[in-house]
Coordinates of C-alpha atoms in Angstrom, one line a residue:
X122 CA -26.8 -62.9 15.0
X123 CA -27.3 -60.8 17.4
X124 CA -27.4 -56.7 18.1
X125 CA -26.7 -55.4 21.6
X126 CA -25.0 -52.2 23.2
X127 CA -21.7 -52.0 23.4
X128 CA -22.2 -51.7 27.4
X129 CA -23.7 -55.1 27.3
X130 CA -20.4 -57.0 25.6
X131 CA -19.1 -59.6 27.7
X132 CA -16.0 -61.3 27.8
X133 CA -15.7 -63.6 24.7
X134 CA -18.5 -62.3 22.6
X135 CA -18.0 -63.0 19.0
X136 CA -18.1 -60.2 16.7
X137 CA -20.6 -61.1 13.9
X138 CA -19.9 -58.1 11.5
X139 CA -17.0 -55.8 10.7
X140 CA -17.0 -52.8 12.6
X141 CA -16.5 -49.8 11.4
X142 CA -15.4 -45.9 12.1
X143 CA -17.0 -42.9 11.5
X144 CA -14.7 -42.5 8.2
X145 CA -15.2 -46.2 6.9
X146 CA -11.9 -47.6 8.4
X147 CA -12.9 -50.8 9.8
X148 CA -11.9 -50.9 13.8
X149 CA -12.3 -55.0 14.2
X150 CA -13.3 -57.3 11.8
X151 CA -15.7 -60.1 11.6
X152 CA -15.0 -63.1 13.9
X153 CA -12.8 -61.1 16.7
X154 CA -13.1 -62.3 20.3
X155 CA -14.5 -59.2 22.3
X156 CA -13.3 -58.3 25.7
X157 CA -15.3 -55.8 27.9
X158 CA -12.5 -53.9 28.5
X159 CA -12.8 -52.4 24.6
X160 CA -16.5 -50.9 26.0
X161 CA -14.6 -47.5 27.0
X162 CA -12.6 -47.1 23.6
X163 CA -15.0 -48.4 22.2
X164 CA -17.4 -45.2 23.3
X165 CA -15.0 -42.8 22.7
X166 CA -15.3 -43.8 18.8
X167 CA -19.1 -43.3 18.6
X168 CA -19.9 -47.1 18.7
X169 CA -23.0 -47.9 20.5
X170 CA -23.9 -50.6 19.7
X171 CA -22.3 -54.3 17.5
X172 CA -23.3 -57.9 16.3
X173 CA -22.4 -60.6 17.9
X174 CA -23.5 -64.5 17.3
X175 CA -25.8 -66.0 18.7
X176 CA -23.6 -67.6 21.8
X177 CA -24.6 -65.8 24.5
X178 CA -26.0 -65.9 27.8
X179 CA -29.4 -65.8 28.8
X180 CA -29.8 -62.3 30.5
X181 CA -27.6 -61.1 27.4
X182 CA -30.4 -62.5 25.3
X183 CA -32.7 -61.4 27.1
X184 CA -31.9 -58.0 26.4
X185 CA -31.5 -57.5 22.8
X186 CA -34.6 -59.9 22.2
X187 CA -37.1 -57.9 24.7
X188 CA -35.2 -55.0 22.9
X189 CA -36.8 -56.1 19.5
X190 CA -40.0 -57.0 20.5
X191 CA -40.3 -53.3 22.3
X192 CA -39.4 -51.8 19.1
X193 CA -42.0 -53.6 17.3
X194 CA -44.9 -52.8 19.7
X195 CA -43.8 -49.1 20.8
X196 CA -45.6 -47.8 17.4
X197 CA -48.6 -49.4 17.7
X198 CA -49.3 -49.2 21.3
X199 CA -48.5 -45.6 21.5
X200 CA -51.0 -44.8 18.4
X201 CA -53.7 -47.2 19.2
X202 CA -53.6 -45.3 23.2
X203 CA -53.7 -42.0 21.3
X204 CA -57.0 -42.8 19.0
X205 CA -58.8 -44.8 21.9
X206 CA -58.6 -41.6 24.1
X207 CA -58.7 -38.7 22.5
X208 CA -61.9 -37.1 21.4
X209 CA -60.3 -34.2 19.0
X210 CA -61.2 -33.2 15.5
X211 CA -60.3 -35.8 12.8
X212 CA -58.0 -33.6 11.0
X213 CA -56.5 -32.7 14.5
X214 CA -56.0 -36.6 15.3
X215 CA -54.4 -37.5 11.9
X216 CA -51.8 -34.5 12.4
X217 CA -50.7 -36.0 16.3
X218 CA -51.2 -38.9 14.8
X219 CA -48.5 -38.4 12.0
X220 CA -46.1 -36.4 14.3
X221 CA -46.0 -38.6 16.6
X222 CA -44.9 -41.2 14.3
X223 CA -42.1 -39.5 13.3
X224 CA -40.7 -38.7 17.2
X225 CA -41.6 -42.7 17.7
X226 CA -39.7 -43.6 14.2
X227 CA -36.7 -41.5 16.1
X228 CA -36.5 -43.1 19.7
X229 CA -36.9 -46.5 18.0
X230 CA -33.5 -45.6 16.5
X231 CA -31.6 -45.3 20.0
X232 CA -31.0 -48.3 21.2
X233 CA -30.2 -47.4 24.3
X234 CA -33.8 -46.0 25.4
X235 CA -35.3 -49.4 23.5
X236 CA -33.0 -51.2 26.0
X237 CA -34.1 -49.7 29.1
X238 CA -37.9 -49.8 28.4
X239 CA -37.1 -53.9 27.9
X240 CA -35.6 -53.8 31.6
X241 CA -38.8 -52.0 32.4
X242 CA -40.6 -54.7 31.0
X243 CA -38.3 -57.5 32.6
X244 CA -38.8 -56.3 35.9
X245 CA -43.0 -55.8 35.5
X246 CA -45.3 -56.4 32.4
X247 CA -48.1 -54.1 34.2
X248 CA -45.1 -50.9 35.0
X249 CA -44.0 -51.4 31.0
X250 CA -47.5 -51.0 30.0
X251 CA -48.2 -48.2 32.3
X252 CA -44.6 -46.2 30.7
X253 CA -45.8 -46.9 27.3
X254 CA -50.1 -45.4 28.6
X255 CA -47.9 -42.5 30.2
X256 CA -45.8 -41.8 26.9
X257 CA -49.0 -41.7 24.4
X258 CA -51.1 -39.3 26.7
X259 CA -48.3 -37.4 27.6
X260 CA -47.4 -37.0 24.3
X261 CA -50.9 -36.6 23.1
X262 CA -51.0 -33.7 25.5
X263 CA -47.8 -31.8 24.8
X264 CA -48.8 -32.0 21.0
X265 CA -51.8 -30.2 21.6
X266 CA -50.1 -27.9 24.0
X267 CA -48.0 -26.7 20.8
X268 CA -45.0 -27.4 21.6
X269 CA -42.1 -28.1 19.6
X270 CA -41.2 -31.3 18.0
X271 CA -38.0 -31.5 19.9
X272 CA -39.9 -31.1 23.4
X273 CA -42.3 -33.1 22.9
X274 CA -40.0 -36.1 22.2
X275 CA -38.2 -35.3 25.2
X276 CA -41.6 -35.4 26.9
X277 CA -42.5 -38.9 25.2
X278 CA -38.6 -40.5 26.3
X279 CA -39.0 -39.2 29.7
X280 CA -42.9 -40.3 29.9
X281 CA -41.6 -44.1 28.6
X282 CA -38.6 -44.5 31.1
X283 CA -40.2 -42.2 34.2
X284 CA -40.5 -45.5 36.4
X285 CA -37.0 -46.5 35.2
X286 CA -35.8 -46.8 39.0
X287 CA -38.5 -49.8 39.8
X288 CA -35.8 -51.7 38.3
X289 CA -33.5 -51.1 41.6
X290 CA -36.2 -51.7 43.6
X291 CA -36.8 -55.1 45.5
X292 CA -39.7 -55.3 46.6
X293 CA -42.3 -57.4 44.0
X294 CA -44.6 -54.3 43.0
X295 CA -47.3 -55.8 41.1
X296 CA -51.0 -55.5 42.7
X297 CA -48.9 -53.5 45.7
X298 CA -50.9 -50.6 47.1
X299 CA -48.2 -48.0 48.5
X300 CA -51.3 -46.8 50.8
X301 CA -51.6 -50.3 52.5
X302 CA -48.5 -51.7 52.5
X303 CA -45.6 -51.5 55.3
X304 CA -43.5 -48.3 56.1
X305 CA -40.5 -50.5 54.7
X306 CA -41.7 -51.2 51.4
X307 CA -43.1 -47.7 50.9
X308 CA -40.0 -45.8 51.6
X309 CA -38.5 -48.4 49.0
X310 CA -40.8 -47.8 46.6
X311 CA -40.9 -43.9 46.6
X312 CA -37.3 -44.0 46.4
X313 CA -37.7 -44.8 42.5
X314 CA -37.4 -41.5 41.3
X315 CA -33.9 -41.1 43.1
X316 CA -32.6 -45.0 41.5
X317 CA -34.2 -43.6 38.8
X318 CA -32.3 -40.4 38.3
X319 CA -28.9 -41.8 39.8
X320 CA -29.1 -44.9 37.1
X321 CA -29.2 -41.9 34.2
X322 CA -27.7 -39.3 35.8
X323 CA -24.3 -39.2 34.0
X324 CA -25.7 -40.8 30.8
X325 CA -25.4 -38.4 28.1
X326 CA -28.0 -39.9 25.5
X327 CA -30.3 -38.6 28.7
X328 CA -31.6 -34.8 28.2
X329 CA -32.0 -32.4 31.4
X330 CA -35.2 -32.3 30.4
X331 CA -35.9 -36.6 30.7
X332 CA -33.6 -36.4 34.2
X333 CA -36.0 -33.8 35.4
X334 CA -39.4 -35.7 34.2
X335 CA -37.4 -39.2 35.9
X336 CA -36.8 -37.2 39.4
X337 CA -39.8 -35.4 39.8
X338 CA -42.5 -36.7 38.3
X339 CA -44.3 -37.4 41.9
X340 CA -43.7 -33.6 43.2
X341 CA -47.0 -31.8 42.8
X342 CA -48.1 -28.0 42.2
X343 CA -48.8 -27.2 45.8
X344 CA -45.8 -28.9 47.1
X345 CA -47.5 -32.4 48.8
X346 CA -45.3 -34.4 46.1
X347 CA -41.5 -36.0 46.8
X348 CA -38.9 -36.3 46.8
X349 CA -37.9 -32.8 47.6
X350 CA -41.7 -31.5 48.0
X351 CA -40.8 -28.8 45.0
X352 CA -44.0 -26.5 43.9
X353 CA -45.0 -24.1 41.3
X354 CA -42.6 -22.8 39.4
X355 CA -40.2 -24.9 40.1
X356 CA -42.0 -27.8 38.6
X357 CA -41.0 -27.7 34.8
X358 CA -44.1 -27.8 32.0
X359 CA -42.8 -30.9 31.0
X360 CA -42.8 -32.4 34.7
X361 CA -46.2 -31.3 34.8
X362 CA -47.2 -32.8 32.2
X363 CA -45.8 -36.6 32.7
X364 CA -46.7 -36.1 36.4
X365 CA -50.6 -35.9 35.4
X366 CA -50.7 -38.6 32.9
X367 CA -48.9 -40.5 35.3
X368 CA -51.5 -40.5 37.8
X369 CA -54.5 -40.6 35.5
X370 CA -53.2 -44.0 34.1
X371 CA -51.7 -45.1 37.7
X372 CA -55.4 -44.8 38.8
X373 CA -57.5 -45.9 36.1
X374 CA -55.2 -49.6 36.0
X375 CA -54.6 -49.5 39.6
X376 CA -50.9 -48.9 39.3
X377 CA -49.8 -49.1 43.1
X378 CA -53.8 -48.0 44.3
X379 CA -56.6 -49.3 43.6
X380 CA -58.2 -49.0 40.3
X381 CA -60.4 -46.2 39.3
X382 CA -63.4 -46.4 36.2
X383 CA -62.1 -43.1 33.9
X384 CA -64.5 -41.1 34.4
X385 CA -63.9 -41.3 38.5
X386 CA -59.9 -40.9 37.9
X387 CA -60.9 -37.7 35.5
X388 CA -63.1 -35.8 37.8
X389 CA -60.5 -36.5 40.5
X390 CA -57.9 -34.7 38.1
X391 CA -60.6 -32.1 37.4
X392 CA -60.9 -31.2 41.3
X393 CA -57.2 -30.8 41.9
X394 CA -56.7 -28.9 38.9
X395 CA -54.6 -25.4 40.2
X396 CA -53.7 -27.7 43.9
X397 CA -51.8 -30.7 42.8
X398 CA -51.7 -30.1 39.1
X399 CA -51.4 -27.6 36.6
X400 CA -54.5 -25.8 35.5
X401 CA -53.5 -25.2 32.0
X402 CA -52.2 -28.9 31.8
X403 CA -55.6 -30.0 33.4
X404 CA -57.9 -27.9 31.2
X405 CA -55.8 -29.3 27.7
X406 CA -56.0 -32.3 29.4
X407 CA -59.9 -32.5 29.7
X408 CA -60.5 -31.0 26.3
X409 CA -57.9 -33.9 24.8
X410 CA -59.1 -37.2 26.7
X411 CA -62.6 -38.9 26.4
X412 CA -64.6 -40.4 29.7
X413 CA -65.3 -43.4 27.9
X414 CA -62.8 -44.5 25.7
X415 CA -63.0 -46.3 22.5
X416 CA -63.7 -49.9 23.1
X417 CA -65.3 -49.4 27.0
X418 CA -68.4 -51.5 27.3
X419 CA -71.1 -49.0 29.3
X420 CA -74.5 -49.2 30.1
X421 CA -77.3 -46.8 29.0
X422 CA -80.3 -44.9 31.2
X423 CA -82.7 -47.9 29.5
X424 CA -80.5 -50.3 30.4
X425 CA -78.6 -51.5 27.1
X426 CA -75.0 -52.8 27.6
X427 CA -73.1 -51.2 24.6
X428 CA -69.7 -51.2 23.2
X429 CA -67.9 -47.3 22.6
X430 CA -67.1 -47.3 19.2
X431 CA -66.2 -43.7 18.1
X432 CA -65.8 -40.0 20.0
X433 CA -67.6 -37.3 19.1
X434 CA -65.4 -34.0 18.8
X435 CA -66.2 -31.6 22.1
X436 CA -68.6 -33.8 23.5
X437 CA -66.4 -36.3 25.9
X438 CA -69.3 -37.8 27.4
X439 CA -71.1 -38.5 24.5
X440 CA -69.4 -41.1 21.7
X441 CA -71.2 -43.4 19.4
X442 CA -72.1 -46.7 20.9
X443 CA -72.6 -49.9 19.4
X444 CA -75.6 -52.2 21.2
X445 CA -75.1 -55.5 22.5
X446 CA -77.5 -56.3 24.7
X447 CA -81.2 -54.7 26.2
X448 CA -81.5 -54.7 29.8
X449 CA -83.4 -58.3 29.3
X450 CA -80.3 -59.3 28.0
X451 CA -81.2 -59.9 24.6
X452 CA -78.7 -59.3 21.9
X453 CA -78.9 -56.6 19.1
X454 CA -78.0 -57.0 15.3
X455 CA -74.2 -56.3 14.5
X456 CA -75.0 -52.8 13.6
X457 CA -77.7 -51.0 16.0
X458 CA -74.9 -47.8 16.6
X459 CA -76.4 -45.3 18.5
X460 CA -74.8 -41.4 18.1
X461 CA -75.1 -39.9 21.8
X462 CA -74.9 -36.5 20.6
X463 CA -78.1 -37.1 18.6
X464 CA -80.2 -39.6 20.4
X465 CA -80.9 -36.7 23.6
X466 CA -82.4 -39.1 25.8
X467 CA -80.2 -41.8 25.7
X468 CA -77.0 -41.0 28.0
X469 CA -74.1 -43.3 29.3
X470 CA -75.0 -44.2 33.5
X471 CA -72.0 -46.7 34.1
X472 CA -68.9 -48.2 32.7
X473 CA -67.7 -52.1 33.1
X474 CA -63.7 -51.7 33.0
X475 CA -61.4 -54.3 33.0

């Protein structure tokens, strides 16, 4: 048995469960033969998604099991890309931590969002992990920026399906560099946002707000953006914010450029703070996001390879580091940590990012 949206029934789909109305009264029952033209009646009751068993074609199962196994690791990746950047209070981190549980908790439960992040994934492992980056830093941001619960989920939905329109595009975009490639491809491949917003454009599980973050999350502050080259005010605070968490975690994993160590891609953000980006949105998002993030392997002024372990609240360049290795190369015991913020001389001098 299987659960898929009702736009996804083909022609002979077996209906695994009864189906029922609003009310209780049940519409079809176990065992009926569907038909795709019930999709539009169908809608008009509320149904969004059914059962069916477990004949059906491969791009059908595709969907509703890349569906599931999105659901299972949205959770998780959004909190663990929460805790391994930010560099907030503890008490701070536990409450983002537990509200933005409860906004995952309710995208999980629309299917239709679940789907499209799958077709995300279908179409590029490296874009799906870069929407799901973008959603826990944007909402990281946006939760720390006060906002309310409501727009801050819009913020994390719009984040998670902002590159939604790579899945119109031909053009094979992993390791691509938009900067080096042909004048064919580019124009292809800055035409997402528009697939993008034309693909939810009359959806109506899609807010104003997500449409927006879809079509103009590559506009900037002082206009040198597209698709329209929109600046200032005219760029929404929630634009603003996907847009700079979008290119912090397009540059630091080399999404369409080449790859940046964090601490590069962050001073890069730092100098275009009031030009290309917001300078509230930039100065939340330096106080909110670490140089080196938890689990970065970095080397030390005396030459020690360590491991970042922990942050230390208002002190980003400064977490607790676990030794590996001496600059001989000889290995440390299992627990020689070393807290940056009290050992003054030691200090960070590189990063080795994979």
């Amino acid at each position: 048995m299987r659960r898929i949206l009702v736009e996804s029934i083909n022609d002979g789909d077996i209906l695994a469960k009864d189906l029922f109305s609003s009310s209780g009264v049940v519409l079809m029952s176990e065992g009926t033969r569907l038909k795709k033209d019930y999709v539009p009646r169908l809608l008009e009751l509320g149904v969004r998604q059914v059962f069916i068993t477990e004949n059906r074609n491969e791009e059908n199962e595709f969907g509703i099991v890349a569906e599931e196994e999105v659901m299972a690791q949205f959770g998780e990746m959004v909190r663990t890309t929460i805790e391994k950047y930010t560099y907030t209070s503890t008490d701070e981190l536990k409450e983002i931590v537990k509200v933005a549980d409860e906004i995952i908790t309710d995208i999980i439960n629309e299917p239709e969002i679940m789907y499209s992040v799958a077709c995300v994934r279908e179409k590029s492992n490296a874009l799906y992990l870069h929407s799901m980056n973008v959603a826990a830093i944007s909402t990281l941001i946006a939760l720390r920026a006060k906002l309310p619960k409501q727009k801050v989920k819009e913020i994390t939905i719009g984040a998670l399906l902002h590159d939604i329109g790579y899945t119109t595009v031909t053009a094979d975009i992993d390791g691509l560099d938009i900067n080096t490639c042909d004048d064919k491809i580019r124009k292809e491949v800055m035409f997402h946002v528009v697939y993008g917003y034309t693909d939810v454009e009359k959806k109506d599980w899609v807010s104003k707000t997500v449409k927006d973050i879809i079509l103009h999350h590559h506009e900037r502050m002082d206009g040198s953006g597209y698709p329209f080259h929109k600046k200032g005010k005219q760029l929404s605070q929630e634009v603003r914010i996907v847009s700079l968490c979008d290119q912090f975690d397009s540059m630091i994993y080399g999404n369409l450029m080449p790859r940046y160590k964090v601490k590069d891609a962050m001073e890069y953000i730092m100098s275009q703070a009031g030009v290309q980006f917001d300078f509230s949105m930039v100065q939340l998002f330096m106080e909110s996001v670490a140089a080196y993030p938890i689990g970065i392997t970095v080397i030390t002024n005396e030459g020690d390879t360590a491991v970042v372990v922990r942050q230390n609240f208002k002190f980003p360049t400064r977490p607790v580091i676990r030794l590996l290795s001496n600059a001989e190369g000889e290995p440390y015991g299992e627990n020689e940590e070393r807290d940056l913020t009290k050992c003054l001389t030691l200090f960070i001098t590189d990063s080795v990012e994979y």
